[in-house]
mmCIF file of C-alpha atoms in Angstrom:
data_model
loop_
_atom_site.group_PDB
_atom_site.id
_atom_site.type_symbol
_atom_site.label_atom_id
_atom_site.label_comp_id
_atom_site.label_asym_id
_atom_site.label_seq_id
_atom_site.Cartn_x
_atom_site.Cartn_y
_atom_site.Cartn_z
ATOM 1 C CA GLY A 1 -18.898 -3.318 19.152
ATOM 2 C CA GLU A 2 -19.236 -3.814 15.429
ATOM 3 C CA ASN A 3 -16.728 -5.902 13.425
ATOM 4 C CA VAL A 4 -16.548 -5.404 9.659
ATOM 5 C CA GLU A 5 -14.584 -7.823 7.507
ATOM 6 C CA GLN A 6 -13.698 -7.046 3.905
ATOM 7 C CA HIS A 7 -12.461 -9.294 1.081
ATOM 8 C CA PRO A 8 -10.378 -9.471 -0.985
ATOM 9 C CA SER A 9 -7.536 -7.267 0.176
ATOM 10 C CA THR A 10 -6.247 -6.892 -3.387
ATOM 11 C CA LEU A 11 -8.029 -7.310 -6.690
ATOM 12 C CA SER A 12 -6.768 -7.005 -10.274
ATOM 13 C CA VAL A 13 -9.122 -6.970 -13.235
ATOM 14 C CA GLN A 14 -8.847 -6.281 -16.936
ATOM 15 C CA GLU A 15 -10.341 -3.076 -18.184
ATOM 16 C CA GLY A 16 -13.985 -3.659 -19.060
ATOM 17 C CA ASP A 17 -14.437 -6.565 -16.666
ATOM 18 C CA SER A 18 -16.484 -6.420 -13.469
ATOM 19 C CA ALA A 19 -15.126 -6.157 -9.930
ATOM 20 C CA VAL A 20 -16.851 -7.342 -6.761
ATOM 21 C CA ILE A 21 -15.825 -6.525 -3.195
ATOM 22 C CA LYS A 22 -17.554 -8.185 -0.248
ATOM 23 C CA CYS A 23 -18.036 -7.187 3.368
ATOM 24 C CA THR A 24 -19.624 -8.828 6.373
ATOM 25 C CA TYR A 25 -20.693 -7.202 9.625
ATOM 26 C CA SER A 26 -21.454 -8.586 13.057
ATOM 27 C CA ASP A 27 -23.953 -6.206 14.678
ATOM 28 C CA SER A 28 -27.516 -6.811 13.488
ATOM 29 C CA ALA A 29 -28.442 -3.290 14.636
ATOM 30 C CA SER A 30 -26.266 -1.717 11.921
ATOM 31 C CA ASN A 31 -28.475 -0.123 9.305
ATOM 32 C CA TYR A 32 -26.320 2.156 7.169
ATOM 33 C CA PHE A 33 -23.588 0.881 4.844
ATOM 34 C CA PRO A 34 -21.415 3.319 2.886
ATOM 35 C CA TRP A 35 -18.622 2.596 0.447
ATOM 36 C CA TYR A 36 -15.633 4.906 0.156
ATOM 37 C CA LYS A 37 -13.024 5.236 -2.574
ATOM 38 C CA GLN A 38 -9.532 6.475 -1.746
ATOM 39 C CA GLU A 39 -7.302 7.594 -4.572
ATOM 40 C CA LEU A 40 -3.572 7.954 -4.110
ATOM 41 C CA GLY A 41 -2.690 10.944 -1.957
ATOM 42 C CA LYS A 42 -6.299 11.780 -1.109
ATOM 43 C CA GLY A 43 -8.745 11.157 1.669
ATOM 44 C CA PRO A 44 -11.567 8.623 1.213
ATOM 45 C CA GLN A 45 -14.633 9.837 -0.641
ATOM 46 C CA LEU A 46 -18.165 8.417 -0.519
ATOM 47 C CA ILE A 47 -19.187 6.713 -3.756
ATOM 48 C CA ILE A 48 -22.405 4.954 -2.800
ATOM 49 C CA ASP A 49 -24.348 4.015 0.302
ATOM 50 C CA ILE A 50 -27.307 1.860 1.223
ATOM 51 C CA ARG A 51 -29.723 1.758 4.135
ATOM 52 C CA SER A 52 -31.124 -1.399 5.616
ATOM 53 C CA ASN A 53 -34.614 -0.965 4.226
ATOM 54 C CA VAL A 54 -33.239 -1.393 0.681
ATOM 55 C CA GLY A 55 -31.751 -4.531 -0.869
ATOM 56 C CA GLU A 56 -29.952 -2.970 -3.795
ATOM 57 C CA LYS A 57 -28.919 0.441 -5.041
ATOM 58 C CA LYS A 58 -27.339 1.394 -8.325
ATOM 59 C CA ASP A 59 -25.575 4.490 -9.609
ATOM 60 C CA GLN A 60 -24.354 4.182 -13.188
ATOM 61 C CA ARG A 61 -21.556 1.578 -13.178
ATOM 62 C CA ILE A 62 -21.547 0.943 -9.448
ATOM 63 C CA ALA A 63 -24.079 -0.946 -7.371
ATOM 64 C CA VAL A 64 -24.344 -2.154 -3.812
ATOM 65 C CA THR A 65 -26.354 -5.130 -2.582
ATOM 66 C CA LEU A 66 -27.306 -5.882 1.008
ATOM 67 C CA ASN A 67 -28.370 -9.145 2.600
ATOM 68 C CA LYS A 68 -29.486 -8.329 6.159
ATOM 69 C CA THR A 69 -30.221 -11.916 7.046
ATOM 70 C CA ALA A 70 -26.704 -13.024 6.204
ATOM 71 C CA LYS A 71 -25.210 -9.710 7.363
ATOM 72 C CA HIS A 72 -23.214 -9.072 4.265
ATOM 73 C CA PHE A 73 -23.079 -6.421 1.568
ATOM 74 C CA SER A 74 -21.165 -6.097 -1.669
ATOM 75 C CA LEU A 75 -19.901 -3.474 -4.077
ATOM 76 C CA HIS A 76 -20.158 -4.209 -7.791
ATOM 77 C CA ILE A 77 -18.328 -2.182 -10.412
ATOM 78 C CA THR A 78 -19.142 -2.982 -14.027
ATOM 79 C CA GLU A 79 -17.211 -2.040 -17.157
ATOM 80 C CA THR A 80 -14.172 -1.125 -15.092
ATOM 81 C CA GLN A 81 -11.901 1.685 -16.246
ATOM 82 C CA PRO A 82 -8.308 2.556 -15.242
ATOM 83 C CA GLU A 83 -9.607 5.489 -13.179
ATOM 84 C CA ASP A 84 -11.450 2.981 -10.973
ATOM 85 C CA SER A 85 -8.037 1.909 -9.629
ATOM 86 C CA ALA A 86 -8.016 2.903 -5.954
ATOM 87 C CA VAL A 87 -8.496 1.545 -2.446
ATOM 88 C CA TYR A 88 -12.122 0.862 -1.528
ATOM 89 C CA PHE A 89 -13.459 0.726 2.025
ATOM 90 C CA CYS A 90 -16.791 -0.550 3.242
ATOM 91 C CA ALA A 91 -18.278 0.585 6.532
ATOM 92 C CA ALA A 92 -21.232 -0.090 8.807
ATOM 93 C CA SER A 93 -23.071 2.224 11.162
ATOM 94 C CA LYS A 94 -26.073 2.428 13.452
ATOM 95 C CA ASP A 95 -28.392 5.424 13.339
ATOM 96 C CA THR A 96 -27.866 6.165 16.980
ATOM 97 C CA GLY A 97 -24.081 6.139 16.893
ATOM 98 C CA ASN A 98 -22.929 8.598 14.270
ATOM 99 C CA GLN A 99 -19.868 6.369 14.201
ATOM 100 C CA PHE A 100 -18.627 4.265 11.268
ATOM 101 C CA TYR A 101 -16.828 0.946 11.530
ATOM 102 C CA PHE A 102 -14.599 0.461 8.516
ATOM 103 C CA GLY A 103 -13.358 -2.656 6.770
ATOM 104 C CA THR A 104 -9.660 -3.146 6.107
ATOM 105 C CA GLY A 105 -9.808 -2.000 2.486
ATOM 106 C CA THR A 106 -9.453 -3.492 -1.000
ATOM 107 C CA SER A 107 -6.795 -2.279 -3.400
ATOM 108 C CA LEU A 108 -8.319 -2.485 -6.879
ATOM 109 C CA THR A 109 -6.104 -2.341 -9.958
ATOM 110 C CA VAL A 110 -7.682 -2.080 -13.389
ATOM 111 C CA ILE A 111 -5.262 -3.221 -16.076
ATOM 112 C CA PRO A 112 -5.627 -1.359 -19.399
ATOM 113 C CA ASP B 1 -17.807 22.819 -2.112
ATOM 114 C CA VAL B 2 -17.367 21.033 1.189
ATOM 115 C CA LYS B 3 -13.930 21.111 2.646
ATOM 116 C CA VAL B 4 -11.912 19.490 5.397
ATOM 117 C CA THR B 5 -8.347 20.711 5.671
ATOM 118 C CA GLN B 6 -5.463 19.340 7.696
ATOM 119 C CA SER B 7 -2.559 21.492 8.803
ATOM 120 C CA SER B 8 0.227 19.402 7.270
ATOM 121 C CA ARG B 9 0.525 16.791 4.531
ATOM 122 C CA TYR B 10 3.832 15.444 5.841
ATOM 123 C CA LEU B 11 5.347 15.699 9.297
ATOM 124 C CA VAL B 12 8.557 14.280 10.784
ATOM 125 C CA LYS B 13 8.982 14.303 14.533
ATOM 126 C CA ARG B 14 11.375 12.798 17.041
ATOM 127 C CA THR B 15 10.495 10.275 19.719
ATOM 128 C CA GLY B 16 9.228 11.995 22.842
ATOM 129 C CA GLU B 17 8.106 15.196 21.107
ATOM 130 C CA LYS B 18 4.618 16.588 21.619
ATOM 131 C CA VAL B 19 2.811 16.654 18.294
ATOM 132 C CA PHE B 20 -0.259 18.624 17.268
ATOM 133 C CA LEU B 21 -2.342 17.720 14.235
ATOM 134 C CA GLU B 22 -4.970 20.270 13.289
ATOM 135 C CA CYS B 23 -8.168 19.797 11.318
ATOM 136 C CA VAL B 24 -10.612 22.459 10.154
ATOM 137 C CA GLN B 25 -13.976 22.017 8.412
ATOM 138 C CA ASP B 26 -16.101 24.701 6.824
ATOM 139 C CA MET B 27 -19.436 22.836 6.669
ATOM 140 C CA ASP B 28 -20.772 23.674 10.140
ATOM 141 C CA HIS B 29 -20.736 19.963 11.006
ATOM 142 C CA GLU B 30 -21.310 18.872 14.577
ATOM 143 C CA ASN B 31 -19.301 15.635 14.372
ATOM 144 C CA MET B 32 -15.558 15.441 13.853
ATOM 145 C CA PHE B 33 -13.365 12.364 13.819
ATOM 146 C CA TRP B 34 -9.706 11.361 13.916
ATOM 147 C CA TYR B 35 -8.649 8.086 12.293
ATOM 148 C CA ARG B 36 -5.329 6.467 11.680
ATOM 149 C CA GLN B 37 -4.783 4.424 8.550
ATOM 150 C CA ASP B 38 -2.250 1.602 8.391
ATOM 151 C CA PRO B 39 -1.753 -0.984 5.618
ATOM 152 C CA GLY B 40 -3.904 -4.039 6.172
ATOM 153 C CA LEU B 41 -5.705 -2.475 9.137
ATOM 154 C CA GLY B 42 -7.992 -0.034 7.372
ATOM 155 C CA LEU B 43 -9.253 3.066 9.156
ATOM 156 C CA ARG B 44 -9.285 2.871 12.920
ATOM 157 C CA LEU B 45 -11.058 5.486 14.986
ATOM 158 C CA ILE B 46 -8.926 7.258 17.589
ATOM 159 C CA TYR B 47 -11.357 9.862 18.969
ATOM 160 C CA PHE B 48 -14.452 11.676 17.880
ATOM 161 C CA SER B 49 -16.347 14.737 19.000
ATOM 162 C CA TYR B 50 -20.046 15.455 18.555
ATOM 163 C CA ASP B 51 -19.988 18.980 19.935
ATOM 164 C CA VAL B 52 -17.654 21.701 21.141
ATOM 165 C CA LYS B 53 -15.671 20.563 24.186
ATOM 166 C CA MET B 54 -17.143 17.062 23.903
ATOM 167 C CA LYS B 55 -15.085 13.994 23.062
ATOM 168 C CA GLU B 56 -15.511 10.257 22.918
ATOM 169 C CA LYS B 57 -12.860 7.555 22.761
ATOM 170 C CA GLY B 58 -12.714 5.449 19.663
ATOM 171 C CA ASP B 59 -11.102 2.061 19.259
ATOM 172 C CA ILE B 60 -7.457 3.083 19.763
ATOM 173 C CA PRO B 61 -7.243 6.183 22.013
ATOM 174 C CA GLU B 62 -4.112 5.163 23.933
ATOM 175 C CA GLY B 63 -1.281 7.658 23.515
ATOM 176 C CA TYR B 64 -3.550 10.332 22.036
ATOM 177 C CA SER B 65 -5.703 13.170 23.272
ATOM 178 C CA VAL B 66 -7.947 15.662 21.478
ATOM 179 C CA SER B 67 -9.209 19.182 21.812
ATOM 180 C CA ARG B 68 -12.275 20.859 20.380
ATOM 181 C CA GLU B 69 -12.578 24.466 21.487
ATOM 182 C CA LYS B 70 -14.415 25.657 18.377
ATOM 183 C CA LYS B 71 -16.992 23.892 16.237
ATOM 184 C CA GLU B 72 -14.900 24.018 13.086
ATOM 185 C CA ARG B 73 -11.598 22.849 14.583
ATOM 186 C CA PHE B 74 -10.559 19.478 16.013
ATOM 187 C CA SER B 75 -7.006 18.845 17.175
ATOM 188 C CA LEU B 76 -5.241 15.553 17.750
ATOM 189 C CA ILE B 77 -2.388 15.585 20.256
ATOM 190 C CA LEU B 78 0.353 13.040 20.687
ATOM 191 C CA GLU B 79 1.634 13.809 24.162
ATOM 192 C CA SER B 80 4.941 11.959 23.699
ATOM 193 C CA ALA B 81 5.364 10.639 20.184
ATOM 194 C CA SER B 82 6.599 7.089 19.727
ATOM 195 C CA THR B 83 7.751 5.214 16.627
ATOM 196 C CA ASN B 84 4.625 3.048 16.658
ATOM 197 C CA GLN B 85 2.594 6.178 16.028
ATOM 198 C CA THR B 86 4.142 6.544 12.588
ATOM 199 C CA SER B 87 1.072 6.439 10.366
ATOM 200 C CA MET B 88 -1.352 8.295 8.104
ATOM 201 C CA TYR B 89 -3.808 10.376 10.124
ATOM 202 C CA LEU B 90 -7.167 11.268 8.627
ATOM 203 C CA CYS B 91 -9.671 13.785 9.911
ATOM 204 C CA ALA B 92 -13.359 13.679 8.981
ATOM 205 C CA SER B 93 -16.549 15.560 9.746
ATOM 206 C CA SER B 94 -20.279 14.891 9.425
ATOM 207 C CA LEU B 95 -23.674 16.157 10.427
ATOM 208 C CA ARG B 96 -24.882 14.783 13.720
ATOM 209 C CA LEU B 97 -27.892 12.532 13.766
ATOM 210 C CA ALA B 98 -29.665 13.521 16.958
ATOM 211 C CA PHE B 99 -33.386 13.795 17.265
ATOM 212 C CA LYS B 100 -34.265 14.582 13.687
ATOM 213 C CA PRO B 101 -33.518 12.814 10.424
ATOM 214 C CA ILE B 102 -30.722 14.207 8.332
ATOM 215 C CA SER B 103 -30.291 14.089 4.612
ATOM 216 C CA SER B 104 -26.869 12.495 4.656
ATOM 217 C CA TYR B 105 -24.759 10.495 7.054
ATOM 218 C CA GLU B 106 -21.706 11.066 4.886
ATOM 219 C CA GLN B 107 -18.360 11.620 6.561
ATOM 220 C CA TYR B 108 -16.134 14.054 4.652
ATOM 221 C CA PHE B 109 -12.433 13.398 4.868
ATOM 222 C CA GLY B 110 -9.407 15.620 4.732
ATOM 223 C CA PRO B 111 -6.372 14.678 2.598
ATOM 224 C CA GLY B 112 -4.476 13.171 5.531
ATOM 225 C CA THR B 113 -1.226 13.859 7.381
ATOM 226 C CA ARG B 114 1.615 11.385 6.952
ATOM 227 C CA LEU B 115 3.427 11.417 10.297
ATOM 228 C CA THR B 116 6.833 9.840 10.716
ATOM 229 C CA VAL B 117 8.300 9.500 14.201
ATOM 230 C CA THR B 118 12.026 8.775 14.293
#
């Protein structure tokens, strides 16, 4: 099966700085990579996703990059704000599976 | 607005009890999932279902069973609860990718049930 590794497990940044979270995956057949944000007391919510035919995708202050050759993808948050503080999960999936394999999560703290 | 609801936010049960966790979605999704979330381990899939009365084992099915009698409802059952099943349980749903492309692979999550087994 697929194995997704995520780093770092915790990350603290000053407000306004950038944050980067990295994930690697093992199955070269994976072709869909979502990122989820989980705020305290809530379920995870999709914030951005990327498919394997695209190298980069951006949505306002967040962006995701994908390197299929190296089998890794990253989440970039620019101009961080206190409301970005949350746990972030990456995941990988194959079209045929309908199943996601999640990373272990990164707890991001943005210090005002 | 899409919605996945779970029957309880907090639950305390005793060792050996049979426990039912209920999940309901109102989006007419084919797929439904049960995960458990533990610190440092992320989200681990227990079971999923891609249709009524269908189920597939995930990565950690031992000690759990599921039931899906209606499309909108997916139940997780702990036949005899044990202390190592103390955890946060998350339900999710999604459209099923079968033989046609879909607009979104997104899984929608409920708020979770914090289960404590004493």
